[in-house]
PDB file of C-alpha atoms in Angstrom:
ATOM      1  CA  UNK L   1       0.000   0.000   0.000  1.00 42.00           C
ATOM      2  CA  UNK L   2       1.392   3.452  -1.080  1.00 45.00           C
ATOM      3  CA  UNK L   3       1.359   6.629   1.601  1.00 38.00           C
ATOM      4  CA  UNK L   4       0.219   9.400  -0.280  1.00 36.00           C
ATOM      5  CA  UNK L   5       1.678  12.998   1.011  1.00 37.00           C
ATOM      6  CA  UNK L   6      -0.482  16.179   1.021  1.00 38.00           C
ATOM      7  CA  UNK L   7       2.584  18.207   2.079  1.00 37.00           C
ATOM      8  CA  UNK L   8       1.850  21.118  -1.374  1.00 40.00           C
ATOM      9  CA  UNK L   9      -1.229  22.358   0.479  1.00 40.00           C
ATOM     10  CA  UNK L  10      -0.795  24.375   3.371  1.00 41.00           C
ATOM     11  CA  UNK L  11      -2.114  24.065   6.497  1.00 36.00           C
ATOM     12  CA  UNK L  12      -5.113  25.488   7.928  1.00 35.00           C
ATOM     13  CA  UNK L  13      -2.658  27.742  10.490  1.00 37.00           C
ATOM     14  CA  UNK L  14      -0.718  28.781   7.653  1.00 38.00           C
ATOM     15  CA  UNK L  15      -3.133  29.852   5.554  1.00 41.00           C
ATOM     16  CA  UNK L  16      -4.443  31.909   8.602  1.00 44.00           C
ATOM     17  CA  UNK L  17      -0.532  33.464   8.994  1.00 44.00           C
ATOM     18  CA  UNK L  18      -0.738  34.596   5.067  1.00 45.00           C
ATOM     19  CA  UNK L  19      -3.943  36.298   5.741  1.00 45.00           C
ATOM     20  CA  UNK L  20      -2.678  38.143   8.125  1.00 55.00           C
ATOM     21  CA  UNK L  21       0.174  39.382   6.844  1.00 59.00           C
ATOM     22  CA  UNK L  22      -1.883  40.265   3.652  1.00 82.00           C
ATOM     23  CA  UNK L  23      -3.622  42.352   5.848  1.00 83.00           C
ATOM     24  CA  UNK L  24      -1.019  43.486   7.357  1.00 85.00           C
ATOM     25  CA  UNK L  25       0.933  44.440   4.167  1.00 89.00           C
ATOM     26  CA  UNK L  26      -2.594  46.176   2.844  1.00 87.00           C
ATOM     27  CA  UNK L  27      -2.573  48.424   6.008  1.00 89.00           C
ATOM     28  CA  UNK L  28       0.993  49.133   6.088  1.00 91.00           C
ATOM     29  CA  UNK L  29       0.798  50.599   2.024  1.00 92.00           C
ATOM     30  CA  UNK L  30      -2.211  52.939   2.804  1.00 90.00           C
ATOM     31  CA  UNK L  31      -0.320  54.105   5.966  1.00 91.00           C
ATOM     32  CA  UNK L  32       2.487  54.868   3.407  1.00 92.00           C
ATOM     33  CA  UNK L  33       0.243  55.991   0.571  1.00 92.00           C
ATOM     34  CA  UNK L  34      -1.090  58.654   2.977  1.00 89.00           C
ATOM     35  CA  UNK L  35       1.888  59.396   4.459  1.00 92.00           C
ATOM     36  CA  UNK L  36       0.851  58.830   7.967  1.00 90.00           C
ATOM     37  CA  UNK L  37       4.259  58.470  10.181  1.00 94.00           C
ATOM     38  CA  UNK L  38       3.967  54.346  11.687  1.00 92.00           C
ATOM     39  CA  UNK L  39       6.964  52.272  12.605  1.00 93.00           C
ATOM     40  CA  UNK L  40       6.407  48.345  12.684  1.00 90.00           C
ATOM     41  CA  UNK L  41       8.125  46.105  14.795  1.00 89.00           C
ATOM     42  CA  UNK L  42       7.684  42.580  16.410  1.00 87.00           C
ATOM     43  CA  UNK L  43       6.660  40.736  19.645  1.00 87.00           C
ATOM     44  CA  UNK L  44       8.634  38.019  21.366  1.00 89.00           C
ATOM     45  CA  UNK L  45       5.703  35.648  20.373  1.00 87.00           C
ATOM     46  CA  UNK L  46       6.224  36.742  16.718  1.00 83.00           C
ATOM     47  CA  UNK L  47       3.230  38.850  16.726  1.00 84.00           C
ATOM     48  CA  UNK L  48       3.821  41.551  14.361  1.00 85.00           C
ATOM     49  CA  UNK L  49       2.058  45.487  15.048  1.00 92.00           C
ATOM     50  CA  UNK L  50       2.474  49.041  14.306  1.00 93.00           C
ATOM     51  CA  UNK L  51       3.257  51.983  16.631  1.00 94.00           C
ATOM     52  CA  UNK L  52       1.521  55.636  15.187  1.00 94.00           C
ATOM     53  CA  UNK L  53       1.875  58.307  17.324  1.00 95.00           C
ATOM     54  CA  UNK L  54      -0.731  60.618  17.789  1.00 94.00           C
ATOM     55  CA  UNK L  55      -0.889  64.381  19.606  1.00 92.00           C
ATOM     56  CA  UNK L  56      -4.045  64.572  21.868  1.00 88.00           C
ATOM     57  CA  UNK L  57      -5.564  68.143  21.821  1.00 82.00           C
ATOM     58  CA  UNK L  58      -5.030  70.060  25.096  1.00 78.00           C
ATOM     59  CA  UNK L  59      -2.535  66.775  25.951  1.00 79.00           C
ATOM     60  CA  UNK L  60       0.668  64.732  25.111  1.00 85.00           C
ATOM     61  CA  UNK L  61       1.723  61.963  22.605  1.00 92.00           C
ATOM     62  CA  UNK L  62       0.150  58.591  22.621  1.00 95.00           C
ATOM     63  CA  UNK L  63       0.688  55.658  20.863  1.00 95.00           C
ATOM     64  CA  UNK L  64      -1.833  53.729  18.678  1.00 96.00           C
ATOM     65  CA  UNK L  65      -0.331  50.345  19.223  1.00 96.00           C
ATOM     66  CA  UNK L  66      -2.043  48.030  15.989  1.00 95.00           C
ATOM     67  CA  UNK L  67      -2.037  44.223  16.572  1.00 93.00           C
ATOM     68  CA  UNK L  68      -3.163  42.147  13.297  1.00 86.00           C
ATOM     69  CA  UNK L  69      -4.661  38.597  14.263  1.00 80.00           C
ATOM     70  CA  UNK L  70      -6.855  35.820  12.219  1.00 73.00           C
ATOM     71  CA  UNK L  71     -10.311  37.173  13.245  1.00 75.00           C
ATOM     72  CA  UNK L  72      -9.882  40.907  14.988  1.00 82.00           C
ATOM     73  CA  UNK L  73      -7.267  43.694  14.534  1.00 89.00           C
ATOM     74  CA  UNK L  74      -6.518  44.836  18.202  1.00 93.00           C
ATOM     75  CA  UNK L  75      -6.270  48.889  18.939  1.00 94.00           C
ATOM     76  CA  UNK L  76      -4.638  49.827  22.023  1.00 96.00           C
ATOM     77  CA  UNK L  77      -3.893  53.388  22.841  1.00 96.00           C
ATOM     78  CA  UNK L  78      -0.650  53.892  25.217  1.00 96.00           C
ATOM     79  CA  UNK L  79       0.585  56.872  27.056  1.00 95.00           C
ATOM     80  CA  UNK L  80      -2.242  58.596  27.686  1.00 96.00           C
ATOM     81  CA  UNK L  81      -1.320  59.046  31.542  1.00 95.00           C
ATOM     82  CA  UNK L  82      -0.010  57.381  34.469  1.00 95.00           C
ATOM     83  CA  UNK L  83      -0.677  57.469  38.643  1.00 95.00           C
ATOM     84  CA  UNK L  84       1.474  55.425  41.517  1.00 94.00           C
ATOM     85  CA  UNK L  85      -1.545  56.911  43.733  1.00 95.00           C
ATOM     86  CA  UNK L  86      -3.863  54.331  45.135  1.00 95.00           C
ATOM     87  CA  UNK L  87      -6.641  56.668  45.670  1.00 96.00           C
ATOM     88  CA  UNK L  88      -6.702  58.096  42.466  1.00 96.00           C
ATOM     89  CA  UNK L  89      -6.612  54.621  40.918  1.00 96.00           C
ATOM     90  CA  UNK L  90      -9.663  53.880  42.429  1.00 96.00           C
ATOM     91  CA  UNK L  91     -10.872  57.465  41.023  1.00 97.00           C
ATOM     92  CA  UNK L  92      -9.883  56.525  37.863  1.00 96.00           C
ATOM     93  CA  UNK L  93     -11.734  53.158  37.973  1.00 96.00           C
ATOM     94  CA  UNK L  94     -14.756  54.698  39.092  1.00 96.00           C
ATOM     95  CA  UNK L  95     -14.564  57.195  36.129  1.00 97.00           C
ATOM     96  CA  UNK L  96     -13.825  54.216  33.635  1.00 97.00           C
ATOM     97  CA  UNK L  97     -16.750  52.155  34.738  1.00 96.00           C
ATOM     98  CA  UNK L  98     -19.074  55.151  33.818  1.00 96.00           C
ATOM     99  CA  UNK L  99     -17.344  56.012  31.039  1.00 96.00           C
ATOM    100  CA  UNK L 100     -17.064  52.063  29.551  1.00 95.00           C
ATOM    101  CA  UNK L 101     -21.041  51.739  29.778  1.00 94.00           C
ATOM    102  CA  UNK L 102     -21.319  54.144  27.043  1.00 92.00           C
ATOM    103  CA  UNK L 103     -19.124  52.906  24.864  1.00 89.00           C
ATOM    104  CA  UNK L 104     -19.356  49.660  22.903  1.00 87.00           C
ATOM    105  CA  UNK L 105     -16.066  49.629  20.543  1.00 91.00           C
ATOM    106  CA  UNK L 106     -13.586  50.974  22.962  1.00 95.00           C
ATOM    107  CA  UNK L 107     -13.153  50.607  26.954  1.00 96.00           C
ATOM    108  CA  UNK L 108     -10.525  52.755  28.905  1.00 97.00           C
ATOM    109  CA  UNK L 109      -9.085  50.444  31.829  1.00 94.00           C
ATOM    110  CA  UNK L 110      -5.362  51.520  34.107  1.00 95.00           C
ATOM    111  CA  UNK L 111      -2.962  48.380  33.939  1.00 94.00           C
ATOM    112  CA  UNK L 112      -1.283  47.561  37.368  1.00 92.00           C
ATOM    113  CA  UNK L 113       1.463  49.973  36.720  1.00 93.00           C
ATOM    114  CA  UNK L 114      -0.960  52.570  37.231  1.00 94.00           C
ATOM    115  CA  UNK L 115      -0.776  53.676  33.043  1.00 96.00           C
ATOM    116  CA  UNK L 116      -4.236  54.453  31.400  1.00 97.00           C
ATOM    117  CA  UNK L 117      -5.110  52.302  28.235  1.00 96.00           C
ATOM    118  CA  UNK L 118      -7.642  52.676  25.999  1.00 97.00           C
ATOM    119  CA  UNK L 119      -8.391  49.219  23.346  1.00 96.00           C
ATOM    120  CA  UNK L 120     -10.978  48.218  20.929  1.00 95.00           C
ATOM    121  CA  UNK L 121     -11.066  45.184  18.422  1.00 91.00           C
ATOM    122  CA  UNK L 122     -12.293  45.241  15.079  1.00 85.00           C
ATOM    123  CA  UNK L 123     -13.492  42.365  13.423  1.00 78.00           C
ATOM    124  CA  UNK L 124     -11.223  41.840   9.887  1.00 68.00           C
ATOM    125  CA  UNK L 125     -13.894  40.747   7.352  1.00 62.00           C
ATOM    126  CA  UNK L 126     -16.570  43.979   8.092  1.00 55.00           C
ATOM    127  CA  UNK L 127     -17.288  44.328   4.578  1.00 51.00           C
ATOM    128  CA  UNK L 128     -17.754  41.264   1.920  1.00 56.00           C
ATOM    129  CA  UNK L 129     -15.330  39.025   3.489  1.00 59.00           C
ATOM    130  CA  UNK L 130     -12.493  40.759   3.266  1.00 72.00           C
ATOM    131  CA  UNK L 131     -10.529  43.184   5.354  1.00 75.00           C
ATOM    132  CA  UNK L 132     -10.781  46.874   4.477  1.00 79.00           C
ATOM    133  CA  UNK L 133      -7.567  49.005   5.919  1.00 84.00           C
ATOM    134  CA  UNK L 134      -9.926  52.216   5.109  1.00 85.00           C
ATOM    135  CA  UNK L 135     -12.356  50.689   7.925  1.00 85.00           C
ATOM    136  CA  UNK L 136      -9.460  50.172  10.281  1.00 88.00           C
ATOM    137  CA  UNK L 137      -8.544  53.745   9.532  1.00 91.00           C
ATOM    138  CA  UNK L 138     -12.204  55.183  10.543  1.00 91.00           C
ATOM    139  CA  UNK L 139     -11.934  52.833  13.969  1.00 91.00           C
ATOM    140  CA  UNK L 140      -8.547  54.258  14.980  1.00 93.00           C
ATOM    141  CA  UNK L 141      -9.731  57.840  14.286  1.00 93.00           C
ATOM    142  CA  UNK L 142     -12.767  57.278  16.347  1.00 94.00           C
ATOM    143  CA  UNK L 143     -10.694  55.729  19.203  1.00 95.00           C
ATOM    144  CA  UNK L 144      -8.686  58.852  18.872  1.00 94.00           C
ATOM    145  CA  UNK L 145     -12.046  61.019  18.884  1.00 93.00           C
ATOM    146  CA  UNK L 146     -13.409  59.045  21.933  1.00 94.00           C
ATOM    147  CA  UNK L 147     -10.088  59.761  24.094  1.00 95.00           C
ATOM    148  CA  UNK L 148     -10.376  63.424  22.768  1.00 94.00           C
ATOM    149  CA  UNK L 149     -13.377  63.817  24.349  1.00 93.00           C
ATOM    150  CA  UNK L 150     -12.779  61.708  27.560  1.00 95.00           C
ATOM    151  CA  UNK L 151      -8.796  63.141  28.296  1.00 95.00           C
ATOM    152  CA  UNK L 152      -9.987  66.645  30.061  1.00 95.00           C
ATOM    153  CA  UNK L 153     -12.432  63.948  32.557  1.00 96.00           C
ATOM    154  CA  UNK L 154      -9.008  61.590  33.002  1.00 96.00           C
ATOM    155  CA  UNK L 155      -6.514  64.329  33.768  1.00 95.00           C
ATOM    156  CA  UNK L 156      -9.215  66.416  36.312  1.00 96.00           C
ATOM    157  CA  UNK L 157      -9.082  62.847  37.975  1.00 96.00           C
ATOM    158  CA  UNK L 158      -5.275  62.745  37.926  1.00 95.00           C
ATOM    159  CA  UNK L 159      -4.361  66.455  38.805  1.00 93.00           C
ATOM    160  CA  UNK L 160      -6.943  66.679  41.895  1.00 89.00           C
TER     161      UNK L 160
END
């Protein structure tokens, strides 16, 4: 009896891998087509993701952090501020549980080293199947739109 080797198609997992980094390629040449300033880099875990930063009105530089995956492109927004102070930790918590029941796509936590995060996740096949960097474009802008509006609330918590 003859073994018969499927080794010319890929696997499932690497098909996944080459859609991502299709998608990955197709945001990376609109960032560049509109000249938007990005650097890309790597994880340890091999996870690649883009860095834009971004000025906040009335604020500082953040970074939009980018993470492509198989089903969702992660948004996390880093930098926005930081506390050491217990009490205004549990300020700020209080403040992001109000805030986070308004909002569906985004939700502002503080990470245990006391920095302020805002992420969202947006599905990669919105429109017909297949991902649409133009889309991704319109949810980072309105991440950036929703910290806008939210920073002046953060920092009265952080300079009481």
């Amino acid at each position: 009896m003859e073994v018969q080797v499927l080794s010319a198609a890929p696997s499932i997992f690497a098909q996944e891998r080459m859609i991502v980094m299709d998608d990955f390629q197709m945001f990376q040449d609109v960032l560049t087509e509109r000249e938007i300033f990005f650097e890309n880099d790597t994880f340890r875990d091999g996870t690649q993701y883009f860095r834009i930063p971004q000025k906040i009105q009335n604020g500082g530089l953040v970074d939009v952090i980018i993470i492509f995956d198989e089903d969702y492109v992660k948004i996390v927004i880093v930098k926005i501020a930081s506390t050491e102070d217990p009490e205004k930790r549990i300020a700020l918590c209080e403040l992001f549980n109000d805030l986070n029941q308004t909002y569906k796509f985004f939700k502002f936590h503080i990470d245990s080293d006391g920095d302020i995060l805002l992420e969202g996740n947006l599905s990669t096949d919105l429109r017909d199947g297949d991902f649409q960097p133009e889309d991704l474009l319109a949810y980072i802008g309105a991440a950036l739109n929703t910290l806008k509006n939210d920073y002046p609330k953060i920092m009265k918590v952080i300079w009481s």
